[in-house]
């Protein structure tokens, strides 16, 4: 089956620093990748849609200057949390959509803790 | 905006029981519906994907049905096992292919 990886799996950073999270589709090309955020005991909320070679589309309420998304290739998208604050602490999950089906394949998630 | 609701929020059953998890959605113009499993602190495991043209999908002890007109889906788990304990998420795919998630049903299967 299709595999999506995320790196790192967990990260602790100090307030004010930036953190980059990578999402890779390992065995298929993903024209579209999605970034979700999940707070404790909450469901996943879509943050942005990332299309290869174009600017990401952000959901209402998500600051595009704070959450920088780059989708430079058909197998890699990155999310950079800039000037992180404790309220950004969350579980970030990416998914990749195959160019042939509507099914999304999810990465294992990255747990970010900002101290 | 698509709203996805899952009932019940939590469920505890003894091992061996058959159970049904419910999912409802407000906009019937969907592309697909997926059921996921999430273990604590972990990512998502896709269980079943139902395309909009399909009525149900089966995988092992799992069966998911879809009724677009009424905006409902059910996940049936047969002969539950303690290893089935997890949170089950229903997600609906609309235009743009992003998924709208319900809040999940937390399942505990006791030995």
mmCIF file of C-alpha atoms in Angstrom, chain B residues 47-50 54-65 75-76:
data_model
loop_
_atom_site.group_PDB
_atom_site.id
_atom_site.type_symbol
_atom_site.label_atom_id
_atom_site.label_comp_id
_atom_site.label_asym_id
_atom_site.label_seq_id
_atom_site.Cartn_x
_atom_site.Cartn_y
_atom_site.Cartn_z
ATOM 1 C CA UNK B 47 -9.813 0.991 7.626
ATOM 2 C CA UNK B 48 -12.295 1.374 4.815
ATOM 3 C CA UNK B 49 -12.896 3.756 1.943
ATOM 4 C CA UNK B 50 -16.327 4.031 0.353
ATOM 5 C CA UNK B 54 -20.786 2.580 -3.468
ATOM 6 C CA UNK B 55 -23.116 1.407 -0.730
ATOM 7 C CA UNK B 56 -20.716 -0.556 1.433
ATOM 8 C CA UNK B 57 -17.239 -1.938 1.870
ATOM 9 C CA UNK B 58 -16.012 -4.910 3.860
ATOM 10 C CA UNK B 59 -12.649 -5.845 5.271
ATOM 11 C CA UNK B 60 -12.388 -8.806 7.589
ATOM 12 C CA UNK B 61 -14.577 -8.181 10.628
ATOM 13 C CA UNK B 62 -15.356 -4.641 9.505
ATOM 14 C CA UNK B 63 -18.224 -3.520 7.339
ATOM 15 C CA UNK B 64 -18.989 0.072 6.473
ATOM 16 C CA UNK B 65 -22.150 1.278 4.803
ATOM 17 C CA UNK B 75 -19.138 1.007 10.802
ATOM 18 C CA UNK B 76 -19.987 -2.478 11.951
#
